[in-house]
Amino acid sequence: EGGASSLDSQIEALLNVEKQMRLNGDVAGTKNAAIDILKLCFESRAWKTLNDQIVVLSKRRGQLKQAVTAMVQQAMQYIDQTPDVETKIELIKTLNSVSAGKIYVEIERARLIKRLAKIKEEQGEIAEAADLMQEIAVETFGAMAKTEKIAFILDQVRLCLDRQDYVRAQILSRKISPRVFDADASKEKKKPKEGESLVEEAPADIPSLLELKRIYYELMIRYYSHSNDYLEICRCYKSIYEIPAVKENPAQWIPVLRKICWFLVLSPHDPMQSSLLNSTLDDKNLSEIPHFRSLLKQLVTMEVIKWTELWNTFKDEFENEKNMLGGSLGDKAAEDLRERVIEHNILVVSKYYARITIKRLADLLCLTVEEAEKHLSDMVVSKALVAKVDRPMGVVCFQSAKDSNDILNSWATNLEKLLDLVEKSCHQIHKETMVHKAAFKV
């Protein structure tokens, strides 16, 4: 009892000191008085009093910004020394309410919210943690270190993915431009000009830019896996593959390169996909996994792929990868792989044939006539190729109808070529006659 009353009287005395300092506009004095009060409460382990005093001090009339900042920073050091989780949460909440809406302690507030969210997450309240984190828009903080901002936004994205809020995860992930990760750190250490606010150093537990890059792409892979967007997943893996730490270590890049290959094969045929496919084939490292090289080679070569043979060759690889990727990818991916092979084959056939009967097309694709027709129609609808089907006759025509201008143009060019040839021939004959005449004269 004596301890408590002596603490109260000590606080009372310090509050008076604080008041005098504040009214005199003495910044350092006010700061010290406020911090001393917090230290007293902390040393007496009077957590409830500590919370009350923080609120009281921050609400005093004309309280100086510097004093509030010092108080919040001081009290943040006590968070880890609280006796139990309840006290910890109470203290964080108190500091949170004190710093709400005050720009000069916005970074402290962001860090407080992050700690609170972490506690909530550990208690299994993912939704609550995600809601807490979403309130804070760190991208507007001028003084916060870049890596800390990125780490904060990535946490927001991760919590959204954990609660399966994919729309919000995408909105948040757009706040980070992938170009940030390619920035050269050595060029950025220039001295701030007069009047610019200083950027704080990031706390020690914030990962480096390249580690953040990896986390970012891993989160994006989770996001795209939800919608089975294979090409985007492949591009994410490609970016991870480019990270120096990964590229130098075969144990790390081989699995990533394998995933790049699988997702390339799974993504629908389009310009982006073919350019990635060719750039991957040119990669020297691919020779380390020749099995995959042959898989990609088959897709690039304009020849019909026999699905049964392909599947028998790669089935084990696929199963093996499926177990590594997490089971969710399995069943859908195997179907998609077959779709891709069929699409590839139809494209090949359309290159070699102008007209073909549906029955023969189905034979080439190892499908029934109905299936062949369905896949062909799907590809025409998605504008992957031009074809017309004459169903009563059972003939597919792969040529696009030309308009009269095109036909006339092609005639004109053909005629030009012909005349060119005639002229060249005449020239050659003329030349030979001249030579022979000369020979006769001799």
CSV table of C-alpha atoms in Angstrom, one decimal:
chain,number,residue,atom,x,y,z
A,1,GLU,CA,0.0,0.0,0.0
A,2,GLY,CA,2.8,2.3,0.9
A,3,GLY,CA,4.5,1.6,-2.4
A,4,ALA,CA,1.4,2.6,-4.3
A,5,SER,CA,0.8,5.8,-2.5
A,6,SER,CA,4.4,6.9,-2.7
A,7,LEU,CA,4.2,6.1,-6.5
A,8,ASP,CA,1.1,8.3,-6.7
A,9,SER,CA,2.8,11.2,-4.9
A,10,GLN,CA,5.9,10.9,-7.0
A,11,ILE,CA,3.8,11.0,-10.2
A,12,GLU,CA,1.9,14.0,-8.8
A,13,ALA,CA,5.1,15.9,-8.2
A,14,LEU,CA,6.4,15.0,-11.7
A,15,LEU,CA,3.1,16.1,-13.3
A,16,ASN,CA,3.5,19.5,-11.8
A,17,VAL,CA,7.1,19.7,-13.1
A,18,GLU,CA,5.8,18.6,-16.5
A,19,LYS,CA,3.1,21.3,-16.4
A,20,GLN,CA,5.5,24.1,-15.6
A,21,MET,CA,7.9,23.0,-18.3
A,22,ARG,CA,5.0,22.7,-20.8
A,23,LEU,CA,3.7,26.2,-20.1
A,24,ASN,CA,7.2,27.7,-20.4
A,25,GLY,CA,7.5,25.9,-23.8
A,26,ASP,CA,10.6,24.0,-22.6
A,27,VAL,CA,10.6,21.0,-25.0
A,28,ALA,CA,13.5,19.0,-23.5
A,29,GLY,CA,12.1,19.5,-19.9
A,30,THR,CA,8.6,18.5,-20.9
A,31,LYS,CA,9.9,15.4,-22.6
A,32,ASN,CA,12.1,14.4,-19.7
A,33,ALA,CA,9.3,14.9,-17.2
A,34,ALA,CA,6.9,12.8,-19.2
A,35,ILE,CA,9.5,10.0,-19.7
A,36,ASP,CA,10.3,10.0,-16.0
A,37,ILE,CA,6.7,9.4,-15.2
A,38,LEU,CA,6.6,6.4,-17.5
A,39,LYS,CA,9.8,5.1,-16.1
A,40,LEU,CA,8.5,5.3,-12.5
A,41,CYS,CA,5.4,3.3,-13.5
A,42,PHE,CA,7.4,0.8,-15.4
A,43,GLU,CA,9.9,0.3,-12.5
A,44,SER,CA,7.1,-0.3,-10.1
A,45,ARG,CA,5.5,-2.6,-12.6
A,46,ALA,CA,2.3,-0.7,-12.3
A,47,TRP,CA,1.0,-1.5,-15.8
A,48,LYS,CA,-2.5,-0.1,-15.3
A,49,THR,CA,-1.1,3.2,-14.0
A,50,LEU,CA,1.3,3.3,-16.9
A,51,ASN,CA,-1.6,3.1,-19.4
A,52,ASP,CA,-3.6,5.7,-17.5
A,53,GLN,CA,-0.6,8.1,-17.4
A,54,ILE,CA,0.1,7.8,-21.1
A,55,VAL,CA,-3.5,8.8,-21.9
A,56,VAL,CA,-3.5,11.6,-19.3
A,57,LEU,CA,-0.2,13.1,-20.5
A,58,SER,CA,-1.1,12.9,-24.2
A,59,LYS,CA,-4.4,14.7,-23.5
A,60,ARG,CA,-3.0,17.7,-21.5
A,61,ARG,CA,-3.7,21.1,-23.0
A,62,GLY,CA,-1.2,22.2,-25.6
A,63,GLN,CA,0.8,19.0,-25.2
A,64,LEU,CA,4.0,19.3,-27.3
A,65,LYS,CA,4.4,16.9,-30.3
A,66,GLN,CA,8.0,16.1,-29.2
A,67,ALA,CA,6.8,15.0,-25.8
A,68,VAL,CA,4.1,12.7,-27.3
A,69,THR,CA,6.6,11.2,-29.7
A,70,ALA,CA,9.1,10.6,-26.9
A,71,MET,CA,6.5,9.0,-24.7
A,72,VAL,CA,5.2,6.6,-27.4
A,73,GLN,CA,8.8,5.6,-28.3
A,74,GLN,CA,9.7,5.1,-24.6
A,75,ALA,CA,6.6,3.0,-23.9
A,76,MET,CA,7.2,0.9,-27.0
A,77,GLN,CA,10.4,-0.4,-25.4
A,78,TYR,CA,8.3,-1.7,-22.5
A,79,ILE,CA,6.0,-3.8,-24.7
A,80,ASP,CA,8.3,-6.9,-24.7
A,81,GLN,CA,8.7,-6.7,-20.9
A,82,THR,CA,5.1,-7.1,-20.0
A,83,PRO,CA,4.3,-10.0,-17.8
A,84,ASP,CA,1.5,-11.5,-19.9
A,85,VAL,CA,-0.3,-11.2,-23.2
A,86,GLU,CA,-3.3,-9.4,-21.8
A,87,THR,CA,-1.1,-6.6,-20.4
A,88,LYS,CA,0.8,-6.5,-23.7
A,89,ILE,CA,-2.4,-6.1,-25.7
A,90,GLU,CA,-3.6,-3.4,-23.3
A,91,LEU,CA,-0.4,-1.4,-23.6
A,92,ILE,CA,-0.4,-1.7,-27.4
A,93,LYS,CA,-4.0,-0.6,-27.5
A,94,THR,CA,-3.3,2.4,-25.3
A,95,LEU,CA,-0.4,3.6,-27.4
A,96,ASN,CA,-2.4,2.9,-30.5
A,97,SER,CA,-5.3,5.2,-29.4
A,98,VAL,CA,-2.8,7.9,-28.3
A,99,SER,CA,-1.0,7.8,-31.7
A,100,ALA,CA,-4.2,7.6,-33.8
A,101,GLY,CA,-4.5,10.4,-36.3
A,102,LYS,CA,-1.1,12.0,-35.3
A,103,ILE,CA,1.2,12.2,-38.3
A,104,TYR,CA,4.3,12.6,-36.2
A,105,VAL,CA,3.9,9.2,-34.7
A,106,GLU,CA,2.5,7.4,-37.7
A,107,ILE,CA,5.4,5.1,-38.1
A,108,GLU,CA,5.3,4.1,-34.5
A,109,ARG,CA,1.5,3.4,-34.9
A,110,ALA,CA,2.1,1.2,-37.9
A,111,ARG,CA,4.6,-0.9,-36.0
A,112,LEU,CA,2.2,-1.1,-33.0
A,113,ILE,CA,-0.6,-2.3,-35.3
A,114,LYS,CA,1.8,-4.9,-36.8
A,115,ARG,CA,2.6,-6.3,-33.4
A,116,LEU,CA,-1.0,-6.4,-32.4
A,117,ALA,CA,-1.9,-8.2,-35.6
A,118,LYS,CA,0.9,-10.7,-35.0
A,119,ILE,CA,-0.5,-11.5,-31.6
A,120,LYS,CA,-4.0,-11.9,-33.0
A,121,GLU,CA,-2.7,-14.1,-35.8
A,122,GLU,CA,-0.9,-16.3,-33.2
A,123,GLN,CA,-4.2,-16.6,-31.4
A,124,GLY,CA,-5.7,-17.8,-34.6
A,125,GLU,CA,-7.9,-14.7,-35.3
A,126,ILE,CA,-6.8,-14.2,-38.9
A,127,ALA,CA,-9.7,-12.1,-40.0
A,128,GLU,CA,-9.2,-9.7,-37.1
A,129,ALA,CA,-5.5,-9.4,-37.8
A,130,ALA,CA,-6.2,-8.7,-41.5
A,131,ASP,CA,-8.7,-6.0,-40.6
A,132,LEU,CA,-6.2,-4.3,-38.2
A,133,MET,CA,-3.5,-4.3,-40.8
A,134,GLN,CA,-5.7,-2.9,-43.6
A,135,GLU,CA,-6.4,0.3,-41.7
A,136,ILE,CA,-2.8,1.5,-42.2
A,137,ALA,CA,-1.8,2.9,-45.5
A,138,VAL,CA,2.0,2.8,-45.1
A,139,GLU,CA,2.6,3.8,-48.8
A,140,THR,CA,1.8,7.4,-47.8
A,141,PHE,CA,4.5,7.5,-45.0
A,142,GLY,CA,7.4,9.7,-46.1
A,143,ALA,CA,9.8,8.9,-43.3
A,144,MET,CA,9.4,5.1,-43.3
A,145,ALA,CA,12.2,3.0,-44.8
A,146,LYS,CA,11.4,1.4,-48.2
A,147,THR,CA,12.0,-2.1,-47.1
A,148,GLU,CA,9.8,-1.7,-44.0
A,149,LYS,CA,7.0,-0.3,-46.2
A,150,ILE,CA,7.2,-3.3,-48.5
A,151,ALA,CA,7.4,-5.8,-45.7
A,152,PHE,CA,4.3,-4.2,-44.2
A,153,ILE,CA,2.3,-4.3,-47.4
A,154,LEU,CA,3.4,-7.9,-48.0
A,155,ASP,CA,2.1,-8.8,-44.5
A,156,GLN,CA,-1.2,-7.2,-45.5
A,157,VAL,CA,-1.3,-9.3,-48.6
A,158,ARG,CA,-0.4,-12.5,-46.8
A,159,LEU,CA,-3.2,-12.0,-44.2
A,160,CYS,CA,-5.7,-11.4,-47.0
A,161,LEU,CA,-4.7,-14.6,-48.8
A,162,ASP,CA,-4.9,-16.4,-45.5
A,163,ARG,CA,-8.5,-15.4,-45.1
A,164,GLN,CA,-9.1,-16.1,-48.8
A,165,ASP,CA,-10.0,-12.5,-49.6
A,166,TYR,CA,-8.4,-12.6,-53.1
A,167,VAL,CA,-9.8,-9.3,-54.4
A,168,ARG,CA,-8.3,-7.3,-51.6
A,169,ALA,CA,-5.1,-9.2,-51.8
A,170,GLN,CA,-4.8,-8.1,-55.4
A,171,ILE,CA,-5.6,-4.5,-54.7
A,172,LEU,CA,-3.0,-4.4,-51.9
A,173,SER,CA,-0.3,-6.2,-54.0
A,174,ARG,CA,-0.7,-3.5,-56.7
A,175,LYS,CA,0.8,-1.0,-54.2
A,176,ILE,CA,4.1,-2.6,-54.8
A,177,SER,CA,5.6,-2.1,-58.2
A,178,PRO,CA,7.9,-5.1,-59.1
A,179,ARG,CA,10.5,-2.5,-60.4
A,180,VAL,CA,11.2,-1.6,-56.8
A,181,PHE,CA,13.1,-4.9,-56.3
A,182,ASP,CA,15.5,-4.2,-59.2
A,183,ALA,CA,16.6,-0.9,-57.7
A,184,ASP,CA,20.3,-0.6,-57.1
A,185,ALA,CA,20.8,0.0,-53.4
A,186,SER,CA,24.3,1.5,-53.7
A,187,LYS,CA,22.9,4.5,-55.8
A,188,GLU,CA,20.3,5.5,-53.3
A,189,LYS,CA,22.5,6.6,-50.4
A,190,LYS,CA,22.5,10.3,-51.3
A,191,LYS,CA,22.4,13.0,-48.7
A,192,PRO,CA,18.9,14.5,-48.1
A,193,LYS,CA,18.6,18.1,-49.2
A,194,GLU,CA,17.7,20.9,-46.8
A,195,GLY,CA,14.0,20.7,-45.9
A,196,GLU,CA,13.5,17.1,-46.9
A,197,SER,CA,12.4,14.8,-44.1
A,198,LEU,CA,14.9,12.2,-43.1
A,199,VAL,CA,14.0,8.6,-43.9
A,200,GLU,CA,14.4,6.4,-40.9
A,201,GLU,CA,16.6,3.3,-40.9
A,202,ALA,CA,14.5,0.1,-41.1
A,203,PRO,CA,14.4,-2.0,-37.9
A,204,ALA,CA,16.8,-4.9,-37.7
A,205,ASP,CA,14.1,-7.6,-38.1
A,206,ILE,CA,13.0,-6.3,-41.6
A,207,PRO,CA,14.3,-8.6,-44.4
A,208,SER,CA,16.5,-7.3,-47.2
A,209,LEU,CA,15.1,-6.1,-50.5
A,210,LEU,CA,16.0,-9.4,-52.3
A,211,GLU,CA,14.4,-11.5,-49.5
A,212,LEU,CA,11.3,-9.3,-49.8
A,213,LYS,CA,11.3,-9.9,-53.6
A,214,ARG,CA,11.2,-13.6,-53.0
A,215,ILE,CA,8.4,-13.3,-50.5
A,216,TYR,CA,6.5,-11.0,-52.8
A,217,TYR,CA,6.6,-13.4,-55.7
A,218,GLU,CA,5.7,-16.4,-53.5
A,219,LEU,CA,2.6,-14.5,-52.3
A,220,MET,CA,1.7,-13.7,-55.9
A,221,ILE,CA,2.1,-17.3,-56.8
A,222,ARG,CA,-0.4,-18.2,-54.1
A,223,TYR,CA,-2.8,-15.5,-55.5
A,224,TYR,CA,-2.5,-16.7,-59.1
A,225,SER,CA,-2.8,-20.4,-58.1
A,226,HIS,CA,-6.2,-19.6,-56.8
A,227,SER,CA,-7.4,-18.7,-60.4
A,228,ASN,CA,-5.1,-21.2,-62.1
A,229,ASP,CA,-3.3,-18.4,-64.1
A,230,TYR,CA,-0.4,-20.6,-65.2
A,231,LEU,CA,1.4,-18.0,-67.3
A,232,GLU,CA,1.5,-15.5,-64.4
A,233,ILE,CA,2.7,-18.2,-62.0
A,234,CYS,CA,5.4,-19.0,-64.5
A,235,ARG,CA,6.5,-15.4,-64.7
A,236,CYS,CA,6.6,-15.2,-60.9
A,237,TYR,CA,8.9,-18.2,-60.8
A,238,LYS,CA,11.0,-16.7,-63.5
A,239,SER,CA,11.5,-13.6,-61.4
A,240,ILE,CA,12.4,-15.7,-58.4
A,241,TYR,CA,14.8,-17.6,-60.7
A,242,GLU,CA,16.5,-14.3,-61.5
A,243,ILE,CA,17.4,-13.5,-57.9
A,244,PRO,CA,21.2,-13.8,-57.5
A,245,ALA,CA,21.1,-15.9,-54.4
A,246,VAL,CA,18.9,-18.5,-56.2
A,247,LYS,CA,20.8,-18.3,-59.5
A,248,GLU,CA,24.1,-19.2,-57.8
A,249,ASN,CA,22.8,-22.2,-56.0
A,250,PRO,CA,21.9,-25.3,-58.1
A,251,ALA,CA,20.0,-26.8,-55.1
A,252,GLN,CA,17.7,-23.7,-55.3
A,253,TRP,CA,17.4,-23.0,-59.0
A,254,ILE,CA,16.8,-26.5,-60.3
A,255,PRO,CA,13.4,-26.9,-58.6
A,256,VAL,CA,12.4,-23.4,-59.7
A,257,LEU,CA,13.4,-24.0,-63.3
A,258,ARG,CA,11.4,-27.3,-63.2
A,259,LYS,CA,8.4,-25.3,-62.1
A,260,ILE,CA,9.0,-22.7,-64.8
A,261,CYS,CA,9.0,-25.5,-67.3
A,262,TRP,CA,5.8,-27.1,-66.0
A,263,PHE,CA,3.8,-23.9,-65.8
A,264,LEU,CA,5.0,-22.9,-69.3
A,265,VAL,CA,3.7,-26.2,-70.7
A,266,LEU,CA,0.4,-25.6,-68.8
A,267,SER,CA,-0.2,-22.1,-70.0
A,268,PRO,CA,-2.3,-21.5,-73.1
A,269,HIS,CA,-0.6,-20.6,-76.3
A,270,ASP,CA,-0.1,-16.9,-76.8
A,271,PRO,CA,2.8,-14.5,-77.8
A,272,MET,CA,3.9,-14.0,-74.2
A,273,GLN,CA,4.0,-17.7,-73.7
A,274,SER,CA,6.0,-18.4,-76.8
A,275,SER,CA,8.6,-15.8,-76.1
A,276,LEU,CA,9.0,-17.1,-72.5
A,277,LEU,CA,9.2,-20.6,-73.9
A,278,ASN,CA,12.0,-19.7,-76.3
A,279,SER,CA,14.0,-17.7,-73.8
A,280,THR,CA,13.7,-20.6,-71.4
A,281,LEU,CA,14.9,-23.0,-74.1
A,282,ASP,CA,18.0,-20.8,-74.7
A,283,ASP,CA,18.9,-21.0,-71.0
A,284,LYS,CA,22.1,-22.9,-70.6
A,285,ASN,CA,21.0,-24.2,-67.2
A,286,LEU,CA,18.3,-26.2,-68.9
A,287,SER,CA,20.8,-28.8,-70.0
A,288,GLU,CA,21.1,-29.8,-66.3
A,289,ILE,CA,17.6,-31.1,-66.6
A,290,PRO,CA,17.5,-32.7,-70.1
A,291,HIS,CA,14.2,-34.4,-69.4
A,292,PHE,CA,12.5,-31.0,-69.3
A,293,ARG,CA,14.5,-29.7,-72.3
A,294,SER,CA,13.0,-32.4,-74.4
A,295,LEU,CA,9.5,-31.6,-73.1
A,296,LEU,CA,9.8,-27.9,-74.1
A,297,LYS,CA,11.5,-28.9,-77.4
A,298,GLN,CA,8.4,-31.0,-78.3
A,299,LEU,CA,6.2,-28.0,-77.8
A,300,VAL,CA,8.3,-25.8,-80.0
A,301,THR,CA,8.7,-28.3,-82.9
A,302,MET,CA,5.9,-28.2,-85.4
A,303,GLU,CA,5.1,-31.8,-85.1
A,304,VAL,CA,2.1,-33.7,-83.7
A,305,ILE,CA,2.7,-34.9,-80.1
A,306,LYS,CA,1.3,-38.3,-79.2
A,307,TRP,CA,-0.4,-37.6,-75.8
A,308,THR,CA,-0.1,-41.2,-74.6
A,309,GLU,CA,3.6,-41.3,-75.2
A,310,LEU,CA,4.2,-37.9,-73.7
A,311,TRP,CA,2.1,-38.8,-70.6
A,312,ASN,CA,3.9,-42.1,-70.1
A,313,THR,CA,7.3,-40.4,-70.3
A,314,PHE,CA,6.5,-37.5,-68.0
A,315,LYS,CA,3.9,-39.1,-65.7
A,316,ASP,CA,6.3,-39.8,-62.9
A,317,GLU,CA,7.9,-36.3,-63.1
A,318,PHE,CA,4.4,-34.8,-63.0
A,319,GLU,CA,3.3,-36.8,-60.0
A,320,ASN,CA,6.5,-36.0,-58.3
A,321,GLU,CA,6.2,-32.3,-59.0
A,322,LYS,CA,2.5,-32.3,-58.0
A,323,ASN,CA,3.4,-33.6,-54.5
A,324,MET,CA,6.0,-30.9,-54.2
A,325,LEU,CA,3.7,-28.1,-55.5
A,326,GLY,CA,1.1,-28.9,-52.9
A,327,GLY,CA,-1.7,-31.2,-53.8
A,328,SER,CA,-4.2,-28.5,-54.9
A,329,LEU,CA,-2.6,-28.3,-58.3
A,330,GLY,CA,-3.0,-32.0,-59.2
A,331,ASP,CA,-6.2,-33.0,-60.9
A,332,LYS,CA,-6.9,-29.8,-62.7
A,333,ALA,CA,-3.3,-29.5,-64.0
A,334,ALA,CA,-3.3,-33.0,-65.6
A,335,GLU,CA,-6.4,-32.2,-67.6
A,336,ASP,CA,-5.0,-28.8,-68.6
A,337,LEU,CA,-1.8,-30.5,-69.7
A,338,ARG,CA,-3.8,-32.7,-72.0
A,339,GLU,CA,-5.7,-29.7,-73.3
A,340,ARG,CA,-2.5,-27.9,-74.2
A,341,VAL,CA,-1.1,-30.9,-76.1
A,342,ILE,CA,-4.4,-31.1,-78.1
A,343,GLU,CA,-4.3,-27.4,-78.8
A,344,HIS,CA,-0.7,-27.7,-79.9
A,345,ASN,CA,-1.6,-30.6,-82.2
A,346,ILE,CA,-4.5,-28.7,-83.8
A,347,LEU,CA,-2.2,-25.7,-84.5
A,348,VAL,CA,0.3,-28.0,-86.1
A,349,VAL,CA,-2.3,-29.6,-88.3
A,350,SER,CA,-3.6,-26.2,-89.4
A,351,LYS,CA,-0.1,-25.3,-90.5
A,352,TYR,CA,0.3,-28.3,-92.8
A,353,TYR,CA,-3.3,-28.8,-94.1
A,354,ALA,CA,-5.5,-26.4,-96.0
A,355,ARG,CA,-8.4,-28.8,-95.7
A,356,ILE,CA,-8.8,-32.0,-93.8
A,357,THR,CA,-11.7,-34.3,-92.9
A,358,ILE,CA,-12.8,-34.3,-89.3
A,359,LYS,CA,-12.3,-38.0,-89.1
A,360,ARG,CA,-8.6,-37.7,-90.1
A,361,LEU,CA,-8.2,-34.8,-87.7
A,362,ALA,CA,-9.6,-36.9,-84.9
A,363,ASP,CA,-7.2,-39.7,-85.8
A,364,LEU,CA,-4.2,-37.4,-85.7
A,365,LEU,CA,-5.3,-36.1,-82.3
A,366,CYS,CA,-6.1,-39.6,-80.9
A,367,LEU,CA,-9.6,-38.3,-80.0
A,368,THR,CA,-13.2,-39.1,-80.9
A,369,VAL,CA,-14.8,-37.0,-83.7
A,370,GLU,CA,-17.0,-35.2,-81.2
A,371,GLU,CA,-14.0,-34.3,-78.9
A,372,ALA,CA,-11.9,-33.1,-81.9
A,373,GLU,CA,-14.7,-30.9,-83.0
A,374,LYS,CA,-15.2,-29.5,-79.5
A,375,HIS,CA,-11.5,-28.6,-79.1
A,376,LEU,CA,-11.4,-27.1,-82.6
A,377,SER,CA,-14.4,-24.9,-81.9
A,378,ASP,CA,-13.0,-23.8,-78.6
A,379,MET,CA,-9.8,-22.7,-80.3
A,380,VAL,CA,-11.7,-20.8,-83.0
A,381,VAL,CA,-13.7,-19.0,-80.4
A,382,SER,CA,-10.6,-18.0,-78.5
A,383,LYS,CA,-9.2,-16.7,-81.8
A,384,ALA,CA,-6.2,-19.1,-81.5
A,385,LEU,CA,-6.7,-20.1,-85.1
A,386,VAL,CA,-9.0,-19.6,-88.1
A,387,ALA,CA,-11.0,-22.5,-89.3
A,388,LYS,CA,-14.4,-23.4,-90.9
A,389,VAL,CA,-16.2,-26.7,-90.4
A,390,ASP,CA,-18.5,-28.1,-93.1
A,391,ARG,CA,-20.3,-30.5,-90.9
A,392,PRO,CA,-22.5,-32.4,-93.4
A,393,MET,CA,-19.4,-33.0,-95.5
A,394,GLY,CA,-17.2,-33.5,-92.4
A,395,VAL,CA,-14.5,-31.2,-93.7
A,396,VAL,CA,-12.4,-28.6,-91.9
A,397,CYS,CA,-11.0,-25.7,-93.9
A,398,PHE,CA,-8.1,-23.9,-92.2
A,399,GLN,CA,-7.9,-21.0,-94.7
A,400,SER,CA,-9.3,-17.7,-94.0
A,401,ALA,CA,-11.6,-16.2,-96.7
A,402,LYS,CA,-9.6,-13.6,-98.6
A,403,ASP,CA,-11.3,-10.4,-99.9
A,404,SER,CA,-11.0,-9.4,-103.6
A,405,ASN,CA,-8.2,-6.8,-102.9
A,406,ASP,CA,-6.0,-9.5,-101.3
A,407,ILE,CA,-6.5,-11.8,-104.3
A,408,LEU,CA,-5.7,-9.1,-106.8
A,409,ASN,CA,-2.6,-8.1,-104.8
A,410,SER,CA,-1.3,-11.7,-104.7
A,411,TRP,CA,-1.9,-12.0,-108.5
A,412,ALA,CA,0.0,-8.7,-109.1
A,413,THR,CA,3.0,-9.9,-107.0
A,414,ASN,CA,3.0,-13.3,-108.7
A,415,LEU,CA,3.0,-11.6,-112.1
A,416,GLU,CA,5.8,-9.4,-111.0
A,417,LYS,CA,7.8,-12.4,-109.9
A,418,LEU,CA,7.2,-14.1,-113.2
A,419,LEU,CA,8.3,-11.1,-115.3
A,420,ASP,CA,11.4,-10.8,-113.1
A,421,LEU,CA,12.3,-14.4,-113.9
A,422,VAL,CA,11.7,-13.9,-117.6
A,423,GLU,CA,13.9,-10.9,-117.6
A,424,LYS,CA,16.7,-12.7,-115.7
A,425,SER,CA,16.5,-15.6,-118.1
A,426,CYS,CA,16.7,-13.4,-121.2
A,427,HIS,CA,19.7,-11.6,-119.6
A,428,GLN,CA,21.5,-15.0,-119.0
A,429,ILE,CA,20.8,-16.2,-122.5
A,430,HIS,CA,22.0,-12.9,-124.0
A,431,LYS,CA,25.2,-13.2,-121.9
A,432,GLU,CA,25.9,-16.7,-123.0
A,433,THR,CA,25.4,-15.9,-126.7
A,434,MET,CA,27.8,-13.0,-126.4
A,435,VAL,CA,30.4,-15.3,-124.9
A,436,HIS,CA,30.0,-18.0,-127.6
A,437,LYS,CA,30.1,-15.4,-130.4
A,438,ALA,CA,33.4,-14.2,-129.1
A,439,ALA,CA,34.6,-17.8,-129.1
A,440,PHE,CA,33.6,-18.3,-132.7
A,441,LYS,CA,35.3,-15.1,-133.8
A,442,VAL,CA,38.6,-16.3,-132.3
